[in-house]
Coordinates of C-alpha atoms in Angstrom, one line a residue:
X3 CA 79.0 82.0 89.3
X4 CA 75.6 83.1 90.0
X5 CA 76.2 86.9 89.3
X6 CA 77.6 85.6 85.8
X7 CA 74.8 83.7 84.8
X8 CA 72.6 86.9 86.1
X9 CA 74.7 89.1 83.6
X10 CA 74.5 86.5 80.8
X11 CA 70.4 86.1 81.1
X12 CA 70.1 90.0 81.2
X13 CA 72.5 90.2 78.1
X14 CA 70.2 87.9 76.2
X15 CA 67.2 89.4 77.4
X16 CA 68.4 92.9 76.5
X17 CA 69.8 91.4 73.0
X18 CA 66.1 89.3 72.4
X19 CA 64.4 92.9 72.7
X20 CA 66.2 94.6 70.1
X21 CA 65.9 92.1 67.7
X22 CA 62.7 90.3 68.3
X23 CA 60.7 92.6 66.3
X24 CA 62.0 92.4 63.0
X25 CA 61.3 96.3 61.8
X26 CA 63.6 97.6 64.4
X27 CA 66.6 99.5 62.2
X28 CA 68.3 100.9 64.9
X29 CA 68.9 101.8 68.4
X30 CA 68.7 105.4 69.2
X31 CA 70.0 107.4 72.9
X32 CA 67.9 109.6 75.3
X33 CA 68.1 110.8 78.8
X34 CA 65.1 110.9 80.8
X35 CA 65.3 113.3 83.5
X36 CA 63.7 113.4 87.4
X37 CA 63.1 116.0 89.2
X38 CA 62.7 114.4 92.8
X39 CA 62.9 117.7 95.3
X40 CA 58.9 118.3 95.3
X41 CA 56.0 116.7 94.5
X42 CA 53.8 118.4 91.5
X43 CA 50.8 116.2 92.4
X44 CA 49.5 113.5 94.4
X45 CA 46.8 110.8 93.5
X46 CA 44.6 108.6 95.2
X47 CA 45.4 105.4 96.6
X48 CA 42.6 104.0 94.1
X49 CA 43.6 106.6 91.5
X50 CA 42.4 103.5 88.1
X51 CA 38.9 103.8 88.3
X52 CA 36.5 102.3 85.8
X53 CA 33.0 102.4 84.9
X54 CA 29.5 100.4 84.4
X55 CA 27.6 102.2 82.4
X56 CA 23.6 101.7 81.6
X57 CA 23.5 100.9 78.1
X58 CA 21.3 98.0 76.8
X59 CA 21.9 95.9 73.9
X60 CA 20.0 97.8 71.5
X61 CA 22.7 100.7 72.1
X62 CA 24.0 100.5 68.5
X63 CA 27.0 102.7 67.1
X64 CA 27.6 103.0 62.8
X65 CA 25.6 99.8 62.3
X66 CA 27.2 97.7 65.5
X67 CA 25.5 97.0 68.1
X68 CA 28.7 96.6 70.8
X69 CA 26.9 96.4 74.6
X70 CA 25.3 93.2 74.7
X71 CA 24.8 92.4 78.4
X72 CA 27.3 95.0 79.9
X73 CA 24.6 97.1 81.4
X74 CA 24.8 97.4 85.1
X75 CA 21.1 96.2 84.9
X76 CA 21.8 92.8 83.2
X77 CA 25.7 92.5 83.6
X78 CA 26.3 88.8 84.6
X79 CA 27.4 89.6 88.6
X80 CA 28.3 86.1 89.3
X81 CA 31.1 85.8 86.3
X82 CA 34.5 84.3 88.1
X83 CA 36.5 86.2 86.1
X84 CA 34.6 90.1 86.7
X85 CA 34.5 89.1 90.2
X86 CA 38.4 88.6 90.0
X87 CA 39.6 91.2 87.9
X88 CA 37.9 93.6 90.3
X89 CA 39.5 92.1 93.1
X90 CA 42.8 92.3 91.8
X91 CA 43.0 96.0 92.4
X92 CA 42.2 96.2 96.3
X93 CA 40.2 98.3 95.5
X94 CA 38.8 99.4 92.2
X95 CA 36.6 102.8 91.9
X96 CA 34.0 102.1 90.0
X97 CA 31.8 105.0 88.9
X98 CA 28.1 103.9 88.0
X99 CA 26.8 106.4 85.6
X100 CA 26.7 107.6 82.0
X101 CA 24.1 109.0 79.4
X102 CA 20.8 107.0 80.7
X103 CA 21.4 107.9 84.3
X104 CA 19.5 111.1 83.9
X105 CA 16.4 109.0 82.2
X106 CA 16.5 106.5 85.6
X107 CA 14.4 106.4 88.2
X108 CA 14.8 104.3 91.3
X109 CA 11.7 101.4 92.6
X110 CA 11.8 102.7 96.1
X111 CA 8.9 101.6 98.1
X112 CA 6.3 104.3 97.8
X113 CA 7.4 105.0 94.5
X114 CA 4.1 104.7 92.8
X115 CA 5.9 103.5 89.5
X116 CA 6.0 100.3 87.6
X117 CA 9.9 99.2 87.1
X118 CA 9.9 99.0 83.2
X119 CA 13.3 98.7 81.3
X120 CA 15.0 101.4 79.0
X121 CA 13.5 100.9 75.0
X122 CA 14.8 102.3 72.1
X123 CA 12.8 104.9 71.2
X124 CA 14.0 107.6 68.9
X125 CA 11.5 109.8 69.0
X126 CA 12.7 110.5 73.1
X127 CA 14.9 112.7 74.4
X128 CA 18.7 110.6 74.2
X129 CA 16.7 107.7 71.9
X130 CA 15.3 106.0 75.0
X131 CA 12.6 105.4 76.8
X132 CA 12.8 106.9 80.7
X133 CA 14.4 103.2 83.2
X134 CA 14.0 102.0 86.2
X135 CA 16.3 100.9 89.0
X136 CA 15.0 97.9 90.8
X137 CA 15.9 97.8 94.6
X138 CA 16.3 93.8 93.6
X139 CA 19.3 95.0 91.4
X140 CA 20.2 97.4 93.5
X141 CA 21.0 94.8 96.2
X142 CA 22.9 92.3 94.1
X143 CA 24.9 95.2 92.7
X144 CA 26.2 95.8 96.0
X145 CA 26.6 92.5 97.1
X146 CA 28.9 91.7 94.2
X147 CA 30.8 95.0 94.8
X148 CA 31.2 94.2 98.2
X149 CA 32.7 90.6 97.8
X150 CA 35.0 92.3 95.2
X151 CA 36.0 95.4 97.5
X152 CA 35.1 97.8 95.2
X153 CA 34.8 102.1 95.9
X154 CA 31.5 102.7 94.3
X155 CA 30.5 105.9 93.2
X156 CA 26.9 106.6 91.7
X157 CA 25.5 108.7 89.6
X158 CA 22.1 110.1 90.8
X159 CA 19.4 112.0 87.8
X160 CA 20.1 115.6 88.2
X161 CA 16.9 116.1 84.8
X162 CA 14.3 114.7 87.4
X163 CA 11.6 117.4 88.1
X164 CA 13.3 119.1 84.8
X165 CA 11.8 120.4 81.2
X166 CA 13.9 121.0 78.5
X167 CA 12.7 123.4 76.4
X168 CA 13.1 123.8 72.4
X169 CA 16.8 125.2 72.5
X170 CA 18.1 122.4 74.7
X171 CA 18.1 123.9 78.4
X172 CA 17.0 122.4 81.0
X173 CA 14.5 124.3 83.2
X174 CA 14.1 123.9 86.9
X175 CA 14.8 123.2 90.4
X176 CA 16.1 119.4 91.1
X177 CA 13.2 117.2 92.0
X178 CA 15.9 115.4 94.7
X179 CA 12.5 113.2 96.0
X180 CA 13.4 109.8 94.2
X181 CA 17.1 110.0 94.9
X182 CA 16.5 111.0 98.3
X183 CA 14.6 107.7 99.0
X184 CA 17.0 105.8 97.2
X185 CA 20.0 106.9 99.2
X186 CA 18.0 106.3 102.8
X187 CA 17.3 102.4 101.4
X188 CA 20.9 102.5 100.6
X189 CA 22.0 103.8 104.5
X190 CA 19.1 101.4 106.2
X191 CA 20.7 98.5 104.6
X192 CA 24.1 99.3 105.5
X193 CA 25.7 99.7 101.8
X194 CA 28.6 102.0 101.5
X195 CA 29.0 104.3 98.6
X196 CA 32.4 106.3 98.0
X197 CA 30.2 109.4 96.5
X198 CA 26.7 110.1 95.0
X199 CA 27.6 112.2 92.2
X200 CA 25.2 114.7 90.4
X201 CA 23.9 114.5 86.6
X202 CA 26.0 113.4 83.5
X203 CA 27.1 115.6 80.8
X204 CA 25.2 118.9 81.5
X205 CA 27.7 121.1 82.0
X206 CA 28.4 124.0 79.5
X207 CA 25.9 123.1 76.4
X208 CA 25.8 119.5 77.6
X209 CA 24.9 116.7 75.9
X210 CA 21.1 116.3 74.9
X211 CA 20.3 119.0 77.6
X212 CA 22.4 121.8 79.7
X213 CA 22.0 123.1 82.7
X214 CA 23.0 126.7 84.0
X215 CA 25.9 126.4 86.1
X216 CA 23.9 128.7 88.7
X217 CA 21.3 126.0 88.7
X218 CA 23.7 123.5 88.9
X219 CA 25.2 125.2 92.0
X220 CA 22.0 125.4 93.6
X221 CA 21.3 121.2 92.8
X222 CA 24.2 120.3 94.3
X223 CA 24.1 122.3 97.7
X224 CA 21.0 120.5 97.7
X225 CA 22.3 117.5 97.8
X226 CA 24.7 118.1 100.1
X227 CA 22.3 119.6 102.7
X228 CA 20.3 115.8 101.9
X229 CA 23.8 113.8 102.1
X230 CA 24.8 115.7 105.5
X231 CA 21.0 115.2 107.2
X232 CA 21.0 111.5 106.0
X233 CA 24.7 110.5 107.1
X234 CA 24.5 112.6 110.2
X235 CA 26.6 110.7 112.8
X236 CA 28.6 109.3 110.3
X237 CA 32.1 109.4 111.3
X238 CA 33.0 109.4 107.5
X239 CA 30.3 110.3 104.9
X240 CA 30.3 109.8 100.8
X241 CA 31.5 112.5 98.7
X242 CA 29.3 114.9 96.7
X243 CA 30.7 115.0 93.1
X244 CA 29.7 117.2 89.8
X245 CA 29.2 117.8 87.6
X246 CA 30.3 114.7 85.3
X247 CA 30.5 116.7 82.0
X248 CA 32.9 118.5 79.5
X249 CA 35.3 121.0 79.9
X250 CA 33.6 124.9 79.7
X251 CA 36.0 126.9 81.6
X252 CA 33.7 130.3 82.2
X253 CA 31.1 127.5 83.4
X254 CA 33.1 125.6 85.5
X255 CA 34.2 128.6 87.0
X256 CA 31.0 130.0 88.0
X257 CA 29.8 126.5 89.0
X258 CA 32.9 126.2 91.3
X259 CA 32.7 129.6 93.2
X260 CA 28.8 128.9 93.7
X261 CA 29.6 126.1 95.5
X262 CA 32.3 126.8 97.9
X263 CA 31.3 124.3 100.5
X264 CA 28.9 121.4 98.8
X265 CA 31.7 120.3 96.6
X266 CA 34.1 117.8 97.2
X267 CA 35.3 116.7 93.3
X268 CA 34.8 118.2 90.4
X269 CA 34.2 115.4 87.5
X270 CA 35.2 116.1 83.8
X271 CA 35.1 114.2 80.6
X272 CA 37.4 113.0 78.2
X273 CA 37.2 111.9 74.4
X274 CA 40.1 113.9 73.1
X275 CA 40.2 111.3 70.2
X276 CA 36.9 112.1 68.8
X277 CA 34.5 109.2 67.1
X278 CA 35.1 105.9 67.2
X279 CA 34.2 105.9 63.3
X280 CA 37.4 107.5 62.8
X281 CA 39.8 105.6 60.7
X282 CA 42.4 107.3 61.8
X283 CA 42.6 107.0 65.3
X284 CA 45.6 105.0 66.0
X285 CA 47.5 107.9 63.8
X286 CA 46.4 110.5 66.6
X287 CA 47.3 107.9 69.3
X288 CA 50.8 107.7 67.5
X289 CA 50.9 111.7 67.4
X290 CA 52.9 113.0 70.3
X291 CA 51.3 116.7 69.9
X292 CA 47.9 115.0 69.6
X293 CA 48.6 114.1 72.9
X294 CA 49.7 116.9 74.4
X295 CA 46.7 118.6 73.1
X296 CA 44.4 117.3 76.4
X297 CA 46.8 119.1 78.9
X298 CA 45.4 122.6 78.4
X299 CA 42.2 121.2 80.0
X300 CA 44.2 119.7 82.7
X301 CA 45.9 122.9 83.3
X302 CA 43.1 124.9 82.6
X303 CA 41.4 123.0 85.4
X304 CA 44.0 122.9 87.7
X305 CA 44.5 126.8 87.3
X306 CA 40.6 127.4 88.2
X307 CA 41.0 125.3 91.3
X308 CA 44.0 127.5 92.9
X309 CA 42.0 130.7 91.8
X310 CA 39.0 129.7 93.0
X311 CA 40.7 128.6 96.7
X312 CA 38.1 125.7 96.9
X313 CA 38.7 122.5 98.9
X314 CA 37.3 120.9 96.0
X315 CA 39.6 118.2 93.5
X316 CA 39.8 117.1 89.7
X317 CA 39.0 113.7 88.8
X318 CA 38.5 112.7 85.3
X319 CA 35.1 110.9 85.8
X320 CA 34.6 109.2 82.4
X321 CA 37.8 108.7 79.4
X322 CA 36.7 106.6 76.9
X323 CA 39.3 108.3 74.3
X324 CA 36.9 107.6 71.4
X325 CA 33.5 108.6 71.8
X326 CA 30.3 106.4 70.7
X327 CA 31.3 103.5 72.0
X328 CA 34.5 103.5 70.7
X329 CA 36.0 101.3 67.8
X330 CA 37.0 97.5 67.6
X331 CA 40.5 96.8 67.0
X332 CA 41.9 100.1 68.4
X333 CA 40.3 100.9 71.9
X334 CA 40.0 97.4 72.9
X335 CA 43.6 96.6 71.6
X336 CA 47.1 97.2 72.5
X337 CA 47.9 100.2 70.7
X338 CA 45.4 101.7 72.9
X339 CA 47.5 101.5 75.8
X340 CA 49.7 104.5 74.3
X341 CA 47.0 106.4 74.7
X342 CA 45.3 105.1 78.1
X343 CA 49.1 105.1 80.4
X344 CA 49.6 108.3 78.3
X345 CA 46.5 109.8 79.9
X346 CA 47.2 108.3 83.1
X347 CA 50.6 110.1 83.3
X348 CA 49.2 113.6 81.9
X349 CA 46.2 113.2 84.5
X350 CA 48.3 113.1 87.4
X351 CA 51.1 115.4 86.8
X352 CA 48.3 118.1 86.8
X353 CA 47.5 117.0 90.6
X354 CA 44.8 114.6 89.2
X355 CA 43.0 112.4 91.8
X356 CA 41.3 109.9 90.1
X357 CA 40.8 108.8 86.6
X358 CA 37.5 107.0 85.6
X359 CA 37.9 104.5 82.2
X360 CA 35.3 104.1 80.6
X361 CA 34.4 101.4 80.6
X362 CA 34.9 98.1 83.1
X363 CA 33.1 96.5 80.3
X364 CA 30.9 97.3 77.5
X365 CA 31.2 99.2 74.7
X366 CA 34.7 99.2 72.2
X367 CA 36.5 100.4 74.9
X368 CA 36.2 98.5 78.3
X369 CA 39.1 96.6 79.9
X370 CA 37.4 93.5 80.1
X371 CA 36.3 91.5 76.6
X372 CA 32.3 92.4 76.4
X373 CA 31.4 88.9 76.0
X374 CA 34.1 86.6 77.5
X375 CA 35.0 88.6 80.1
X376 CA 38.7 88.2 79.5
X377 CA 40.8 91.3 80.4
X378 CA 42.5 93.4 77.6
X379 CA 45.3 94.6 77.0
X380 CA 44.4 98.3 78.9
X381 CA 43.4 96.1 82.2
X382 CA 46.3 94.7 82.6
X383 CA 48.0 98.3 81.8
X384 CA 45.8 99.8 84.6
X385 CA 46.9 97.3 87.1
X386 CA 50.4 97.6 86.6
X387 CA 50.3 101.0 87.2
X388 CA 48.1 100.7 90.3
X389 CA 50.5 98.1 91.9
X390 CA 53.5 100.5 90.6
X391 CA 53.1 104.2 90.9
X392 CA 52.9 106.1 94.0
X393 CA 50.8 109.0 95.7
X394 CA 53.6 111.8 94.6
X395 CA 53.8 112.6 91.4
X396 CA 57.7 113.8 90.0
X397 CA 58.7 116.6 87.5
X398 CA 60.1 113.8 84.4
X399 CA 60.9 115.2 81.4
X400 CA 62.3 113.2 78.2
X401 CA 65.0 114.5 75.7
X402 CA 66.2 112.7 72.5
X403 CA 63.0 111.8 70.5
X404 CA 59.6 113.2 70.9
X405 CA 58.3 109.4 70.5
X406 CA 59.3 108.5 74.1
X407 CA 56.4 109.8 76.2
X408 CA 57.6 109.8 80.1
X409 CA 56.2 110.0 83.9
X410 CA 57.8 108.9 87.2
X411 CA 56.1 108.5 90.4
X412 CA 57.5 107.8 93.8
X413 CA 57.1 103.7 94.0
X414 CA 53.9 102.3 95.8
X415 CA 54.6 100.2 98.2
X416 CA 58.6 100.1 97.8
X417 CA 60.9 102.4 98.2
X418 CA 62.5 103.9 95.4
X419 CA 60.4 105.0 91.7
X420 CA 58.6 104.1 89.0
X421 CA 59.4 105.5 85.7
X422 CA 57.1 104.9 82.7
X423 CA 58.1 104.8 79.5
X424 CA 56.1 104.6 76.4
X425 CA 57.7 104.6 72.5
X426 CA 55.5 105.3 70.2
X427 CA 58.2 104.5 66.9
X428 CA 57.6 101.6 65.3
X429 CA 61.2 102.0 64.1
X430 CA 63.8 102.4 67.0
X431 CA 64.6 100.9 69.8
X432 CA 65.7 103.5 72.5
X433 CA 68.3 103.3 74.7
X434 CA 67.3 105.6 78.0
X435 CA 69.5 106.9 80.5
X436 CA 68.3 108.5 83.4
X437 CA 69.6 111.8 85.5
X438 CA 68.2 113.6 88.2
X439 CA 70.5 116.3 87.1
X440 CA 69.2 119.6 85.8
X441 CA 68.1 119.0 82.3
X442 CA 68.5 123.0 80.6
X443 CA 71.7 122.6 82.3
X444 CA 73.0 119.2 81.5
X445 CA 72.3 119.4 77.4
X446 CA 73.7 122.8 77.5
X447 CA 77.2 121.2 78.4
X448 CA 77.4 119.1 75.2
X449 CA 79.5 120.8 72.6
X450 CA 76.7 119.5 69.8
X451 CA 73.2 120.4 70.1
X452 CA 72.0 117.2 68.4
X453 CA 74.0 115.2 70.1
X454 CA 72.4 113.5 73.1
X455 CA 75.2 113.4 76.5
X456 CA 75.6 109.8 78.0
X457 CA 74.4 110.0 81.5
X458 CA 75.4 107.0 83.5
X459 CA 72.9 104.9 85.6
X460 CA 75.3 106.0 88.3
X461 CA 74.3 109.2 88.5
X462 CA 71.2 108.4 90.4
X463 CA 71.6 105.1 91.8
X464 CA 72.5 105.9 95.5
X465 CA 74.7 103.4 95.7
X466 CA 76.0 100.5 93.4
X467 CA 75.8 97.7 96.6
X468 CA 73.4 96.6 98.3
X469 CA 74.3 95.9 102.2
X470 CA 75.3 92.4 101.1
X471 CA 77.8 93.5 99.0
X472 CA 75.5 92.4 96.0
X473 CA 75.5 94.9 92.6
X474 CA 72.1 96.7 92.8
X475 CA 69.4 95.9 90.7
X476 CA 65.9 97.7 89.4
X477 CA 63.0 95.5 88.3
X478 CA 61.5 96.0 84.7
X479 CA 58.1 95.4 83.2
X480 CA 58.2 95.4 79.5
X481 CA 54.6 95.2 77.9
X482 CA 54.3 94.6 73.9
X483 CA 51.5 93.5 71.5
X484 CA 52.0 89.7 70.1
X485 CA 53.2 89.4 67.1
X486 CA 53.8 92.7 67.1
X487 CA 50.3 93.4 66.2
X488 CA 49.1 96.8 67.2
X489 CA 45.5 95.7 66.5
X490 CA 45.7 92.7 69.2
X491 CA 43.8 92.1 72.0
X492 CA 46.4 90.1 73.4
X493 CA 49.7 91.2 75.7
X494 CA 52.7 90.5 76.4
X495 CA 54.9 90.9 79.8
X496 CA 58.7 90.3 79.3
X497 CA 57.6 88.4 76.1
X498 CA 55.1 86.2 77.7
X499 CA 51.4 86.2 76.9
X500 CA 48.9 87.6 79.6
X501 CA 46.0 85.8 80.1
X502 CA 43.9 84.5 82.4
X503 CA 43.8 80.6 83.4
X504 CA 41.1 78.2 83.5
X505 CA 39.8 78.7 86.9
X506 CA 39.4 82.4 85.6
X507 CA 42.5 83.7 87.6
X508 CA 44.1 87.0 86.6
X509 CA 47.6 85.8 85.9
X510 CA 50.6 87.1 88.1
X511 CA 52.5 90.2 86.5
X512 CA 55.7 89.5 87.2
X513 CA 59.0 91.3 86.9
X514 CA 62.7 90.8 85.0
X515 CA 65.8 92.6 86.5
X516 CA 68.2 94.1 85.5
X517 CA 71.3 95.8 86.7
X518 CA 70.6 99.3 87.9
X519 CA 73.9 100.6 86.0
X520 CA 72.7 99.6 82.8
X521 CA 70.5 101.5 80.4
X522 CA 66.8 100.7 80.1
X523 CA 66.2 99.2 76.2
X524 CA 62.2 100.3 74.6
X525 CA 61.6 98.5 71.9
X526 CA 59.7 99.7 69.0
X527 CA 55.7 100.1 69.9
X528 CA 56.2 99.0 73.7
X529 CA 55.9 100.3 77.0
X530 CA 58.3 100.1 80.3
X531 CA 57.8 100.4 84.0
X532 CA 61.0 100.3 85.4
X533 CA 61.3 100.0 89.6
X534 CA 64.3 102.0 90.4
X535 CA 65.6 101.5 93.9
X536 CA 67.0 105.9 94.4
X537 CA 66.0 107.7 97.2
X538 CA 64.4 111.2 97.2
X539 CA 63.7 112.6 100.4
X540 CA 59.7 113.0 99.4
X541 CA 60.0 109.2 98.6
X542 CA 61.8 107.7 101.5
X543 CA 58.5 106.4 102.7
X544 CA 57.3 103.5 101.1
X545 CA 53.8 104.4 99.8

């Protein structure tokens, strides 16, 4: 009796999908197909990572002004709902950083320096007026990041001691004085920091200012010298990171093989989408070779790293998608989740370590709401794939429609994997098999080369029982935009709304299943992570 009503509930469910959103016209068939023998990557436990960034209010994109109190100098620490949305993750990288970092300084005693704020100031380099760090914030920062088991990483001003002369460049050692004394206060009161990174958005022509990638080099063996004198004893000591810019392959190159043993992650950054005063952004989201067009710097990246033999990895230090803070209604909403889990997928199958979002909150674009607080849809995105996908990463490829975007992982912290599935047709719901088979040689048995072959579930489900006897089952997490909205900042999981309650607790995300023979139904504009309980050998472990 109970396995019927099982089979009824999952034939409603399966039936509510397809027809819940009224534009869907059709269902149409594809295989997805995983390639579980090796690994092609491997990310970091803490692989989400978001940012707090040093904007303050008066930061003002096309006439809005979209920062308020995000900064990491006035960001409201004792807010019930930051503090839980951080702890949710267990933990969450959080890279401290962004334009203004290079225009800080830090109140250090000895400092000599009044603490004034950043003001707008057009006539100064980047529109502002150089910051200050005050110890005082310094502390509650890492109290609060502390109580909410957060990875910090921090990113120190690589302009300090600098000119920058009429073309741009940057000229000069690194004055590494103020930083120095801020990362001994750090040590003497006992605060951990994942890694000091080095400079923001210098690399190649940089932003504002650039920086040789000789020079560059030469900065960041300093720091490291400075990092290994200060944690000497330490039986594990931060990371040294850089350089937290764009792309520029020649430069990267150079900057790599100049620093063979200083360097333990090279940072990029990403804003493939362009300006958040684009009106057309959600039709490049939509665009499935506007989002393959990132990968050549993944692979570009990934190819210097192998030639270059250094012990150094890729992380994507700061992805905002859109850049100047983004755009209200798309980078905040759901259909930016196409584009973020896109990312997120494309990242790692290039051996990807970490991926930084900008932001945690501020801007157009951060996870949680600017002024409430309340997560958005990308948040809750990001921590379904952190409870969900694995270290090792799996060869997936999708065949049937180009509108099904697809990555599989080995499962975190069951065994089995995690497929990912994203649809971006606002038309068709599609009806995915999966094989582990050979995928040139599987479609090259069908007599019609349109026609897509039927692969059973069967063909990798291990077995059909579990040791009770019971048919097997694979959980599903189907996330969609209410009311079928692509503009809203409200999700749904399995068709019920996401949201946090009154005492500010991030709600549970919670699972359907379904039976591991059947096919996996994506509606029109969703997303699916689908739990599938097969074993590879490289996933036998639970992770």
């Amino acid at each position: 009796m109970a396995s019927l009503f099982l089979l009824a509930f999952v034939c409603f469910w399966l039936y509510w999908v397809i027809h819940s959103n009224p534009v869907a016209s059709q269902t149409i068939e594809g295989i997805v197909f995983i390639n579980g023998s090796s690994s092609i990557g491997r990310i970091d436990d803490d692989f989400i990572c978001a940012t707090m960034d040093w904007w303050p209010p008066e930061k003002c994109d096309y006439g809005t002004c979209s920062w308020g109190r995000a900064s990491m100098l006035n960001l409201d620490l004792s807010n019930i709902i930051l503090l839980n949305a951080v702890k949710a993750f267990s933990p969450l990288k959080i890279r401290l950083g962004g334009t203004l970092e290079d225009r800080v300084v830090y109140e250090t005693q000895g400092s000599g320096q009044q603490c004034s704020p950043f003001v707008k100031n057009n006539s100064e380099f980047l529109g502002f007026s150089q910051g200050c760090l005050p110890m005082s914030r310094w502390d509650e920062l890492n109290v609060f990041f502390k109580k909410a088991g957060a990875a910090v990483v921090f990113g120190l001003n690589e302009l300090s001691g600098k000119t920058i002369n009429s073309q741009g460049a940057s000229v000069g050692a690194w004055n590494s004085s103020n930083a120095e004394a801020l990362i001994r206060y750090t040590v003497n009161k006992g605060y951990t920091i994942h890694g000091w990174e080095l400079g923001n958005e210098l690399s190649g022509n940089g932003i504002g200012a650039g920086i040789t990638a000789d020079q560059y080099a030469s900065d960041i063996n300093a720091l490291q010298n400075m990092v290994d004198n200060i944690y000497a004893g330490f039986e594990v000591k931060p990371l040294v990171i850089a350089p937290g810019g764009f792309f520029d392959a020649n430069w990267f190159t150079e900057f790599i093989r100049k620093t063979p043993g200083s360097l333990q992650v090279v940072t990029h950054h990403i804003y493939s989408l362009g300006p958040g005063v684009d009106d057309h952004l959600i039709d490049k989201i939509l665009d499935p070779s506007g989002l393959d067009g990132v990968s050549h710097t993944f692979s570009s990246l990934q190819s210097i790293l192998k030639s270059t033999r250094t012990q150094a990895v890729a992380w994507v230090g700061e992805a905002g998608g859109a850049y100047n803070s983004g755009r209200n209604g798309v980078t905040n909403a759901f259909v930016f989740s196409f584009w973020y889990l896109d990312q997120l997928g494309m990242a790692a199958s290039f051996d990807t370590k970490t991926y930084c979002r900008q932001t945690l909150i501020g801007g157009n674009y951060g996870l949680l709401n600017t002024s409430t607080f309340a997560p958005n849809p990308d948040y809750y995105s990001a921590l379904l794939w952190h409870r969900l996908m694995g270290n090792n990463v799996l060869s997936t490829s999708f065949s049937g429609t180009n509108k099904i975007r697809a990555y599989a992982h080995c499962a975190k912290q069951k065994q089995g994997i995690t497929l990912l599935l994203i649809n971006l047709d606002g038309d068709n719901t599609v009806q995915v098999y999966v094989s582990t088979e050979n995928a040139k040689s599987l479609l090259n048995s069908t007599s019609e080369g349109n026609q897509v072959p039927k692969i059973n579930f069967s063909k990798i489900s291990g077995r059909l029982k579990n040791r009770n006897g019971m048919r097997e089952l694979r959980e599903e997490y189907h996330l969609t935009a209410k009311d079928g909205d692509l503009h809203s900042q409200t999700m749904l999981l399995n068709g019920k709304i996401l949201a946090v309650d009154s005492s500010g607790d991030i709600p549970p995300l919670e699972p359907i299943t379904v039976l591991q023979l059947d096919p996996i139904m994506v509606a029109p504009f969703s997303i699916v992570f689908a739990q599938i309980p097969y074993s590879f050998s490289i996933c036998n472990k639970v992770q």
